[in-house]
CSV table of C-alpha atoms and ligand atoms in Angstrom, one decimal:
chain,number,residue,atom,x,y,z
A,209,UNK,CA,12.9,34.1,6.9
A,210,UNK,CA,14.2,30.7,6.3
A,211,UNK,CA,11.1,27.8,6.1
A,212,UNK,CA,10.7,25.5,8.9
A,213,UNK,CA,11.9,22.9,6.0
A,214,UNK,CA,15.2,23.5,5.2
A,215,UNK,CA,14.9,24.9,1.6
A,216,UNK,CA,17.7,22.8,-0.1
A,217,UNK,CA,14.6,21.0,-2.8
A,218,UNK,CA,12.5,23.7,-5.1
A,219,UNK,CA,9.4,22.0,-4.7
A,220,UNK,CA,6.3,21.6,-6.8
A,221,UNK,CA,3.4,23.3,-5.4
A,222,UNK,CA,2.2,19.7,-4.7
A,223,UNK,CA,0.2,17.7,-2.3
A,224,UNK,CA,-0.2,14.3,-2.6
A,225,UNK,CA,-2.5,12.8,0.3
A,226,UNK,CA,-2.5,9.1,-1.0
A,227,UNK,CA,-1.5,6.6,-3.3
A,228,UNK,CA,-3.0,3.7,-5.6
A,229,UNK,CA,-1.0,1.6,-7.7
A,230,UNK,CA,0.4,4.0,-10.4
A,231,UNK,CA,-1.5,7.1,-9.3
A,232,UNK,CA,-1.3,9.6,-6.8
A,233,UNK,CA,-4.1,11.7,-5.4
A,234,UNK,CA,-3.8,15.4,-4.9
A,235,UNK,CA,-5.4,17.1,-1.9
A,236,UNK,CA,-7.6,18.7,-4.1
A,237,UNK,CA,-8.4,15.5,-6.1
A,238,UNK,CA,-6.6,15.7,-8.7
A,239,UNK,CA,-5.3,11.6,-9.7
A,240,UNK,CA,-1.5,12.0,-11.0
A,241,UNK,CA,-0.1,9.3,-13.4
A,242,UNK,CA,3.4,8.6,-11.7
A,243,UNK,CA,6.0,7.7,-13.5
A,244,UNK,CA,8.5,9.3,-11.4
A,245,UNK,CA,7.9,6.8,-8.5
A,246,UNK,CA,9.6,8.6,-5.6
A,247,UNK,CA,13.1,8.1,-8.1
A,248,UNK,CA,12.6,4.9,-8.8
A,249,UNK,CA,11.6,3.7,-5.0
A,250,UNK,CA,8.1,2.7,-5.0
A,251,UNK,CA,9.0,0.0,-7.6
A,252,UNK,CA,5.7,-2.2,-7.0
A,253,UNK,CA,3.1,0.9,-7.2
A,254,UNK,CA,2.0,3.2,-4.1
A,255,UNK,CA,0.1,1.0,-1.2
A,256,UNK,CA,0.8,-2.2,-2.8
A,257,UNK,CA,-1.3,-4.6,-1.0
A,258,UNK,CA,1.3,-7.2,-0.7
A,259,UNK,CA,3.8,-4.8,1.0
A,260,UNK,CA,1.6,-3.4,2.8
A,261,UNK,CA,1.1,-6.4,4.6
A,262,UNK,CA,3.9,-7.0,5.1
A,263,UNK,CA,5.2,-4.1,6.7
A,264,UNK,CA,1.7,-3.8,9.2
A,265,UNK,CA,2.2,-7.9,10.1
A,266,UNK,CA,6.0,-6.7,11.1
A,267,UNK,CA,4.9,-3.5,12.7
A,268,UNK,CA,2.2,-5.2,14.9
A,269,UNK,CA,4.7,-7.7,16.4
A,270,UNK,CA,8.9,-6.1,16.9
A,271,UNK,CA,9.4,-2.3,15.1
A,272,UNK,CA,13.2,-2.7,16.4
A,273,UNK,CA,15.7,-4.6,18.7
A,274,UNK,CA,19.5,-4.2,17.7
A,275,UNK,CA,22.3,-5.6,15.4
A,276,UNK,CA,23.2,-6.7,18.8
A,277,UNK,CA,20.7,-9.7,18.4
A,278,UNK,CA,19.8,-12.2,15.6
A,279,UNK,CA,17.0,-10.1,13.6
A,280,UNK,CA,15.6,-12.6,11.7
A,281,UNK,CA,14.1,-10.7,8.7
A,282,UNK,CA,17.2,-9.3,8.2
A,283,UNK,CA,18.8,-12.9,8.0
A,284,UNK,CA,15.9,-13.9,5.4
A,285,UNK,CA,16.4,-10.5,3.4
A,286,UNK,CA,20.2,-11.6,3.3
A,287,UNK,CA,19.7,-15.0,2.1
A,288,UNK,CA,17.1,-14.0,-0.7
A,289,UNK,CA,20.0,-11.5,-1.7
A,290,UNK,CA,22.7,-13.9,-1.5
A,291,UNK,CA,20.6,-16.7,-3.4
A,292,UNK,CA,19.6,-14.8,-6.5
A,293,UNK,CA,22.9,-13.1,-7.0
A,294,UNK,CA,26.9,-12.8,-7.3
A,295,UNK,CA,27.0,-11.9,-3.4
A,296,UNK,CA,28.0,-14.0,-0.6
A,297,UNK,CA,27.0,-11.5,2.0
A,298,UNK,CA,25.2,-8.0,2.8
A,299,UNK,CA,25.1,-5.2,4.8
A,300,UNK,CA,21.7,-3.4,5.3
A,301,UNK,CA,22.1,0.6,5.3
A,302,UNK,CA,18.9,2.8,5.1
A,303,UNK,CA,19.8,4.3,1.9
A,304,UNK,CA,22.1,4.9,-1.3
A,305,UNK,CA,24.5,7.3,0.6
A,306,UNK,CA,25.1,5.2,3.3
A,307,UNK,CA,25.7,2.1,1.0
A,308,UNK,CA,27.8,4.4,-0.9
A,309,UNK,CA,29.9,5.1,2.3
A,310,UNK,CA,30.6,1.3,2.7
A,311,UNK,CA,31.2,0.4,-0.2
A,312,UNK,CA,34.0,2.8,0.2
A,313,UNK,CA,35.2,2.1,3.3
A,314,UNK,CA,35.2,-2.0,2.6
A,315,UNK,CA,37.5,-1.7,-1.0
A,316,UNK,CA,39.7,0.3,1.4
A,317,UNK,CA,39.8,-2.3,4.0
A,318,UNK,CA,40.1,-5.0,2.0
A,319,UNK,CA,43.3,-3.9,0.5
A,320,UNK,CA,44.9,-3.0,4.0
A,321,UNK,CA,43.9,-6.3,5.3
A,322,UNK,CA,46.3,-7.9,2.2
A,323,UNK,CA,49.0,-5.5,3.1
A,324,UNK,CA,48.5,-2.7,0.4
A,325,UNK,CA,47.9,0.0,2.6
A,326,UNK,CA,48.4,2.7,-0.1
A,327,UNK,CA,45.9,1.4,-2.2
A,328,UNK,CA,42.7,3.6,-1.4
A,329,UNK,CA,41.8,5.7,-4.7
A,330,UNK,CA,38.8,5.1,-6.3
A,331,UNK,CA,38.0,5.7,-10.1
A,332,UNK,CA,34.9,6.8,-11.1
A,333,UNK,CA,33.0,9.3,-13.9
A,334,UNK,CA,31.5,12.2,-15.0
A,335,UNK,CA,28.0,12.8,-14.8
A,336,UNK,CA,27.9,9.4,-11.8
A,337,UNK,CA,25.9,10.2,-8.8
A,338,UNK,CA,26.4,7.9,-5.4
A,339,UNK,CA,24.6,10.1,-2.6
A,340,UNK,CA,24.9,13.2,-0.9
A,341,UNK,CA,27.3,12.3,2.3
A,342,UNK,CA,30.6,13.1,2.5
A,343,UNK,CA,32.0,10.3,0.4
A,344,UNK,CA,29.0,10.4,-2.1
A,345,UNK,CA,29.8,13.8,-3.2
A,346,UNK,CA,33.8,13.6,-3.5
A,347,UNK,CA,32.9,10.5,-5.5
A,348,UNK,CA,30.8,12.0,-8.1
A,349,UNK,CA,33.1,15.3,-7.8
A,350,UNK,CA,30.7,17.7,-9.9
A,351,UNK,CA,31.0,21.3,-8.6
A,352,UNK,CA,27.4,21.5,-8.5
A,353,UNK,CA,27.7,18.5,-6.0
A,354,UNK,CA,31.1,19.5,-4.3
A,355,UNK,CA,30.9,23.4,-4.0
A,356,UNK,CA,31.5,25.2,-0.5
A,357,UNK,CA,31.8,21.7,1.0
A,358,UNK,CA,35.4,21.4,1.3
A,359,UNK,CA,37.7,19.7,2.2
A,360,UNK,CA,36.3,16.9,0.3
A,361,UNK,CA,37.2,13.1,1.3
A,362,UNK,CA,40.5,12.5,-0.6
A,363,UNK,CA,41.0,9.2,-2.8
A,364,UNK,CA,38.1,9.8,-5.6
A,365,UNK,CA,39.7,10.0,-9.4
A,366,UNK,CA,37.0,11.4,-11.7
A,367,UNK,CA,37.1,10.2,-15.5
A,368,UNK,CA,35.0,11.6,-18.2
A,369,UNK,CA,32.0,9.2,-18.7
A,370,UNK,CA,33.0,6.7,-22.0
A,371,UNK,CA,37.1,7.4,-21.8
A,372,UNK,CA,38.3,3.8,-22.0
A,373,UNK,CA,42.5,5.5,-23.0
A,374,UNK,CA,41.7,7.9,-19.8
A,375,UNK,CA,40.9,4.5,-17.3
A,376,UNK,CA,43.8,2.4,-18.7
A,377,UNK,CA,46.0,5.3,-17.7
A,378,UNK,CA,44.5,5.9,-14.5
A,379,UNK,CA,44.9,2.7,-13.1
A,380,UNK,CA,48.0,3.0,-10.5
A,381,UNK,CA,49.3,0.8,-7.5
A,382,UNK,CA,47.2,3.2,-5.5
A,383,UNK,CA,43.5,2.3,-7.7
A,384,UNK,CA,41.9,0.0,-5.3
A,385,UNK,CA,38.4,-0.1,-7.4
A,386,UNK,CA,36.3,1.7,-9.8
A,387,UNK,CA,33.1,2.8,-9.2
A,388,UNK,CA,30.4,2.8,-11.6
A,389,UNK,CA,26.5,3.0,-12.4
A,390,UNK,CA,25.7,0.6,-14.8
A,391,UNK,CA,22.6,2.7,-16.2
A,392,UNK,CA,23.7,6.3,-14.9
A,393,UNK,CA,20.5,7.9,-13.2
A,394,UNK,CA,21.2,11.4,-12.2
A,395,UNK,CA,23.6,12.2,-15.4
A,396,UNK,CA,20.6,11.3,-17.8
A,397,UNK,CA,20.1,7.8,-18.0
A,398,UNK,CA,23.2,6.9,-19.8
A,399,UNK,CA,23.8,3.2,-20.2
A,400,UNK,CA,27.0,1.7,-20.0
A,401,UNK,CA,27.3,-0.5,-23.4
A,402,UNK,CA,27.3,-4.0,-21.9
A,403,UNK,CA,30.6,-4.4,-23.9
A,404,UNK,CA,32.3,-1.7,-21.7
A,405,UNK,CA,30.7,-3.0,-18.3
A,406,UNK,CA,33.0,-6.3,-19.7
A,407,UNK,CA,36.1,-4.3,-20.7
A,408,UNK,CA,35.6,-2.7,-17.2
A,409,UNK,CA,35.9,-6.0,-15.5
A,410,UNK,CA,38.4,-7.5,-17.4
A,411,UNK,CA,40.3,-4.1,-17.2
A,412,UNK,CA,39.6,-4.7,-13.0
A,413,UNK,CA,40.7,-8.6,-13.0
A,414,UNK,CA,44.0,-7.3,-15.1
A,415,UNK,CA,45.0,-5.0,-12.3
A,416,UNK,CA,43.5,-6.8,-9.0
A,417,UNK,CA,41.3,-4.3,-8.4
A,418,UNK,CA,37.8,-4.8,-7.3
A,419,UNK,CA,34.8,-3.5,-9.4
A,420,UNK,CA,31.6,-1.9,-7.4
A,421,UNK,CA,28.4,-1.0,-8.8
A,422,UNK,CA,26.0,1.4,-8.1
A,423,UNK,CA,22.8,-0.4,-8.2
A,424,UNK,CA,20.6,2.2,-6.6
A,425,UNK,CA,18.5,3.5,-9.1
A,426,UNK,CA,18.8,0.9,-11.8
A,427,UNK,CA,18.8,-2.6,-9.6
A,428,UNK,CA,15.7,-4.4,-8.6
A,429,UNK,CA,14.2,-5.3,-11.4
A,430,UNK,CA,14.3,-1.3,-13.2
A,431,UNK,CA,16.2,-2.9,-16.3
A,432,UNK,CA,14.4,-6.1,-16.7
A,433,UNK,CA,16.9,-7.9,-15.1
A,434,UNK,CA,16.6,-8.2,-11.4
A,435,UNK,CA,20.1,-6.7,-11.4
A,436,UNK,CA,21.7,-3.9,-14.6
A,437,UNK,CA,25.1,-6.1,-14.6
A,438,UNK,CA,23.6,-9.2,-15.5
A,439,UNK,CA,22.7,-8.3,-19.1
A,440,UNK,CA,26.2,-7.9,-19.1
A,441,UNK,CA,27.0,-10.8,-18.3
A,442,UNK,CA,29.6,-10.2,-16.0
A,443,UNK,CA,29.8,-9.6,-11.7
A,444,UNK,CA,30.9,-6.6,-9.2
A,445,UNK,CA,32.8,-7.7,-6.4
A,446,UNK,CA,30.4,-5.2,-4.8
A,447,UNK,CA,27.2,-3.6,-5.1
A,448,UNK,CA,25.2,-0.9,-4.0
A,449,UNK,CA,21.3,-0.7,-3.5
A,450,UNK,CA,18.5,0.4,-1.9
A,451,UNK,CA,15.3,2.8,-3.9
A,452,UNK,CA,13.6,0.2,-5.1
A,453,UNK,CA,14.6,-2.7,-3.0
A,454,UNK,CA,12.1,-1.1,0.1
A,455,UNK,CA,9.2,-0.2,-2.4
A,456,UNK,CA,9.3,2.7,-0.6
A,457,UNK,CA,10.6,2.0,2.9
A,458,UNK,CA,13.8,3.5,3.9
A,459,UNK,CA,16.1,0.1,3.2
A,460,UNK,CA,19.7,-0.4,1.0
A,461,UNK,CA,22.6,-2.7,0.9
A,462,UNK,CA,25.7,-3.1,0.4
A,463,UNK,CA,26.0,-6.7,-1.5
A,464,UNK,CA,29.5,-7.9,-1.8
A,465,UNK,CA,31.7,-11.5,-2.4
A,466,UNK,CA,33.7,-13.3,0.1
A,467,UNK,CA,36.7,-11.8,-1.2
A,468,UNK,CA,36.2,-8.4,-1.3
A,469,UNK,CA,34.3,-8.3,2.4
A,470,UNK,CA,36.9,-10.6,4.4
A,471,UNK,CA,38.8,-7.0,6.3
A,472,UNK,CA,34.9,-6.1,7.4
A,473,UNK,CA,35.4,-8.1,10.6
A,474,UNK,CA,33.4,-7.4,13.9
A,475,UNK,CA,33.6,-3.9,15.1
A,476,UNK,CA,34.8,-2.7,11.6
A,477,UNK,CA,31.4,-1.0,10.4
A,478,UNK,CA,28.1,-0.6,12.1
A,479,UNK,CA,24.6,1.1,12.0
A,480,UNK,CA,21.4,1.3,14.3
A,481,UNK,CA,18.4,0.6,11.7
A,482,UNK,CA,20.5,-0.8,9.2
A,483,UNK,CA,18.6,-4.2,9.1
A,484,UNK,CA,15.6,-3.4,11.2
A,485,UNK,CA,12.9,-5.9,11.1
A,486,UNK,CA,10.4,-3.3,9.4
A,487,UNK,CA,12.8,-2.7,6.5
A,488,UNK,CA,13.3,-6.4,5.9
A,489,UNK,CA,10.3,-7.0,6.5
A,490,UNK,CA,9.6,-5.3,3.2
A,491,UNK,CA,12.4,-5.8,1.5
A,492,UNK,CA,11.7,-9.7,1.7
A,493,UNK,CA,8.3,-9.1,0.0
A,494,UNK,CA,10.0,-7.4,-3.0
A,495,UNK,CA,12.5,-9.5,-3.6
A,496,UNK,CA,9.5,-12.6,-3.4
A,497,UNK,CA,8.0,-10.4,-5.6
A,498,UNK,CA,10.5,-9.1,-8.3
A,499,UNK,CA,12.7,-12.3,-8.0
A,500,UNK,CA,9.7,-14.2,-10.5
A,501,UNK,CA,10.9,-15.0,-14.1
A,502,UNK,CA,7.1,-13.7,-14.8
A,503,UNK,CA,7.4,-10.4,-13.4
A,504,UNK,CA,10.4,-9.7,-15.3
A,505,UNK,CA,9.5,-10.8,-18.4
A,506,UNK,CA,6.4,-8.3,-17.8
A,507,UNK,CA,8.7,-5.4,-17.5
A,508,UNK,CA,10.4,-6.5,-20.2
A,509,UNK,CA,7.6,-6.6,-22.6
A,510,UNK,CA,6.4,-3.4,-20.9
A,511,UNK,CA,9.8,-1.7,-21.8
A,512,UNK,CA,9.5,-2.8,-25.3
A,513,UNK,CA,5.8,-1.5,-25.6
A,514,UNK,CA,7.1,2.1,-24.0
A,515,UNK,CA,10.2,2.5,-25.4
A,516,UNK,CA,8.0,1.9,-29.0
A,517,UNK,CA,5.3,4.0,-28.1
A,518,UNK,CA,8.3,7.1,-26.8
A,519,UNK,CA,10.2,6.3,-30.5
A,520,UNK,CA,6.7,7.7,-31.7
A,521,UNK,CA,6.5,10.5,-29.7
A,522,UNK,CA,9.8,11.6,-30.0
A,523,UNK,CA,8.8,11.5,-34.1
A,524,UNK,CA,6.1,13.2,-33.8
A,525,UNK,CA,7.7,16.4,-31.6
A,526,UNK,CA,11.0,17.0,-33.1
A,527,UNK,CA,10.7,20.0,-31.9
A,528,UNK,CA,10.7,19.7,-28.5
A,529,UNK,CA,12.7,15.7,-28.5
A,530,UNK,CA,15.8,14.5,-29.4
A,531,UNK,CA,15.9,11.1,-28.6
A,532,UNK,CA,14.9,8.3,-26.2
A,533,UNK,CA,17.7,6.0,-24.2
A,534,UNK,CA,17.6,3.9,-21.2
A,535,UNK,CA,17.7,0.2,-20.5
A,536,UNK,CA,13.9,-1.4,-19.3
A,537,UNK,CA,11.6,0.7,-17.6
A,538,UNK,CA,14.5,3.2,-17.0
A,539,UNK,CA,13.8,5.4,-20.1
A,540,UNK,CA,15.1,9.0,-20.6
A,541,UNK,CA,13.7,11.4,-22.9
A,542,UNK,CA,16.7,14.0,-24.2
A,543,UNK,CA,15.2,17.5,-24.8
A,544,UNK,CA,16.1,19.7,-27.2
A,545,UNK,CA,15.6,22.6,-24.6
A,546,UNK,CA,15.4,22.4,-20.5
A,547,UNK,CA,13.9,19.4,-19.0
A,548,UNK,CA,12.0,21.3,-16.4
A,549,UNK,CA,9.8,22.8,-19.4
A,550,UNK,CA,8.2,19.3,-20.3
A,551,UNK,CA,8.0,18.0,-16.7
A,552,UNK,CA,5.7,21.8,-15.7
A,553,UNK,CA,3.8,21.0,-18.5
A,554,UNK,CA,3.5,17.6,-17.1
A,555,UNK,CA,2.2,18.3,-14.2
A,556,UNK,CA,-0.6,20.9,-15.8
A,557,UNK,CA,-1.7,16.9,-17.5
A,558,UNK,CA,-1.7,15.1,-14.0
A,559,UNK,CA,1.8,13.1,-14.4
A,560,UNK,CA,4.9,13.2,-13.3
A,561,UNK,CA,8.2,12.5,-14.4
A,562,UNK,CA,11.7,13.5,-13.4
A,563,UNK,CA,14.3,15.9,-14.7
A,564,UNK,CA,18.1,14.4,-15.4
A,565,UNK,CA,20.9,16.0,-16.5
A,566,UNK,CA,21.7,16.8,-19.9
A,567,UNK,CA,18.5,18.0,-20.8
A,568,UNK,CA,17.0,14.3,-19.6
A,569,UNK,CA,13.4,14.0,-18.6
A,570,UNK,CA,13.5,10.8,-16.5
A,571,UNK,CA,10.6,8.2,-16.8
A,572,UNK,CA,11.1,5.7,-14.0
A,573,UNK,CA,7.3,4.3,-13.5
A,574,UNK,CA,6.5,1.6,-10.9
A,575,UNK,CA,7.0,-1.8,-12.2
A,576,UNK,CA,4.0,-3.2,-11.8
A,577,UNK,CA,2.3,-0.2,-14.5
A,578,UNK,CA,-0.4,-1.5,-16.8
A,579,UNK,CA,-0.6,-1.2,-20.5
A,580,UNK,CA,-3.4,1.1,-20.3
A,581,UNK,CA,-1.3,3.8,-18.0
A,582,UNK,CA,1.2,3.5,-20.2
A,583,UNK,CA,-0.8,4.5,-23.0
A,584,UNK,CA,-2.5,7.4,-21.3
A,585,UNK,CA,1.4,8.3,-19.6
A,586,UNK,CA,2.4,8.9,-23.5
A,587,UNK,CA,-0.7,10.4,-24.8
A,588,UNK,CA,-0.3,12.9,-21.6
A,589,UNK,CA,3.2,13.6,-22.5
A,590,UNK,CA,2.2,14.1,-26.0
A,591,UNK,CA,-0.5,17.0,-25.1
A,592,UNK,CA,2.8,18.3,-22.6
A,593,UNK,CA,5.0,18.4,-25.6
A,594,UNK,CA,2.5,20.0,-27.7
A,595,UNK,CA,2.3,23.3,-24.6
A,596,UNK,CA,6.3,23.1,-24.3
A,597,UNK,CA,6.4,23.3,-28.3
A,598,UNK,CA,3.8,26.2,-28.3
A,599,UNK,CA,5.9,28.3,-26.0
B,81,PLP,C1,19.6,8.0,-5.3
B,81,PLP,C2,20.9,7.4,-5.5
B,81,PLP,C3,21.9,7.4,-4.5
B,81,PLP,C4,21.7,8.0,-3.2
B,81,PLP,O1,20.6,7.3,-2.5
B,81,PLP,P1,19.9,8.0,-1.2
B,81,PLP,O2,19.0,7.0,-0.7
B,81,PLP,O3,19.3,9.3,-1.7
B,81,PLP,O4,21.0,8.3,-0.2
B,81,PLP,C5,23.1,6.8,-4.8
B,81,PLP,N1,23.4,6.3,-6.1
B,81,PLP,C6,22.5,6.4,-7.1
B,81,PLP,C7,22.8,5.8,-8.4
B,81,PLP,C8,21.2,7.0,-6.8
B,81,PLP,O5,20.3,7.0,-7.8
């Protein structure tokens, strides 16, 4: 008999009744280091005090009115946005796939708006993943993403991950954009080399085609920087978010320029909560938050102090490790075997971490982690490592 929960997650046999910070308490008890944070979402710790206010201020006073009206958390959310990045404007969504679906539809747009109807493919590559709607799925293009779904939403080219000859080629007077991750999440945590994210948008600015990055999982803050381009050094012309920029409410984005929004006119693209005062509500906290020079050079040191600590860990368990990668506090551990071995054992240590692909174990821990987690997060995976290399 099919479970009143549709069964499309296996799920841990795990109960988590609250949160504190970096932990999260079983039902039984049991406190579990996180250092999967929902995927990346609760970026500022479970129950963070500041959030939390924030969200029970908004909810005693206006839960939701319209995009019909003027919402005017949603018009302080968008100016934050705007202010501390390349955007000129936003569109609120309530997740990745839905950002994913404009981001889409607006590169399409834009190019009918300037005549160049035919001009709707979009590039992207192996191992990316942009959400499980229709247009998240035949933009990533895996099978394991794609199978029994068809037809799939023509106009997605999929490149291996790292073929520069294969994207010169590719390009066409029907490529309207490519599509990228800057720190692939799903695939494994695979960086893009800052030097490609460059090539990339030259390679864009060459051809007149507009650049949009997938900011879900590595934006706000994740890589030290409060967005992944800018240690890069260059700009999308648009952007995706959402995870961490709701600390754990339901909130993305779609940040784009002038330019590249101008066909998304009135009437063009809508959505009921997209931009509901609870969301922004929250999402204005973060930002206040993670905007802070401070705060980011916390993560920063904190990355260095992990990524050290995980060089020594991966030394010390050849066995079971082959290497650490990732960009901030958005660190992968590459197995030598299946991921899902070391993260079992994991949980048998109270912490939890995430599988990738590629034999990745994921370790996205909430931004505001302390040095003393982290130093019982690695000394936990180290007794893990030591069951996965016993078996
Ligand atoms: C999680 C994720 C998405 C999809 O976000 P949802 O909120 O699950 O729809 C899209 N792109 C990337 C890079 C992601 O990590």
């Amino acid at each position: 008999m099919i479970p009143s929960v549709l069964p499309t997650y296996s799920r841990a046999p795990l109960n988590f009744v609250k949160g504190e910070g970096t932990w999260l308490i079983e039902a039984d008890g049991r406190r579990f280091l996180d250092l999967g944070a929902g995927i990346a979402v609760n970026a500022l710790g479970h129950a963070n005090p500041e959030l939390v206010k924030a969200l029970t201020d908004q909810a005693q006073r206006l839960w939701h009115t319209s995009n019909l009206y003027q919402i005017p958390q949603q018009q302080a959310l968008a100016d934050k946005l705007v202010a501390h990045s390349f955007a000129d404007t936003v569109f609120f969504t309530n997740s990745g796939t839905e950002s994913c679906e404009l981001a889409v539809k607006m590169a399409r747009k834009h190019f009918y708006d300037k005549g160049e109807p035919d001009r709707v493919e979009i590039i992207t590559f192996s191992g990316s993943f942009h959400g499980r709607s229709a247009a998240g799925i035949a933009a990533a293009g895996s099978e394991k993403m794609t199978k029994g779904f068809g037809p799939l939403l023509p106009g997605f080219v999929h490149l291996e991950f790292g073929d520069h000859d294969a994207l010169r080629a590719a390009i066409t007077d029907t490529t309207c954009a490519v599509l990228v991750e800057p720190v692939q999440g799903e695939g494994g945590i695979r960086p893009v080399p800052d030097v490609c994210l460059k090539g990339l948008r030259d390679l864009c600015d060459e051809h007149g085609i507009l650049m949009i990055l997938d900011e879900v999982q590595c934006g706000v803050g994740r890589t030290g920087k409060l967005f992944a381009h800018e240690w890069a050094g260059v700009t999308p012309d648009i952007m995706m978010v959402a995870k961490g920029i709701g600390g754990g409410f339901p909130l993305g984005g779609v940040l784009a320029t002038e330019e590249a929004a101008s066909g998304m006119t009135a009437g063009t693209h809508g959505s009921t909560y997209g931009g509901n005062p609870l969301g922004c509500a929250v999402g204005c906290a973060v930002m206040d938050i993670v905007t802070d020079p401070a705060f980011l050079a916390e993560v920063n040191r904190k990355a260095g102090l992990l990524r050290q600590k995980l060089e020594g860990l991966v030394a010390s368990h050849p066995e079971v490790f082959d290497s650490v990668r990732g960009s901030g506090l958005m660190l992968g551990l590459k197995c030598k075997g299946e991921p899902a071995a070391l993260v079992k054992a994991g949980y048998a240590e109270e912490l939890l971490t995430v599988p990738a692909a590629g034999n990745v174990v994921r370790l996205l821990p909430p931004l505001t982690i302390t040095d003393a987690e982290l130093s019982e997060a690695v000394s936990r995976l180290d007794r893990a490592a030591a069951t996965v290399a016993a078996h």
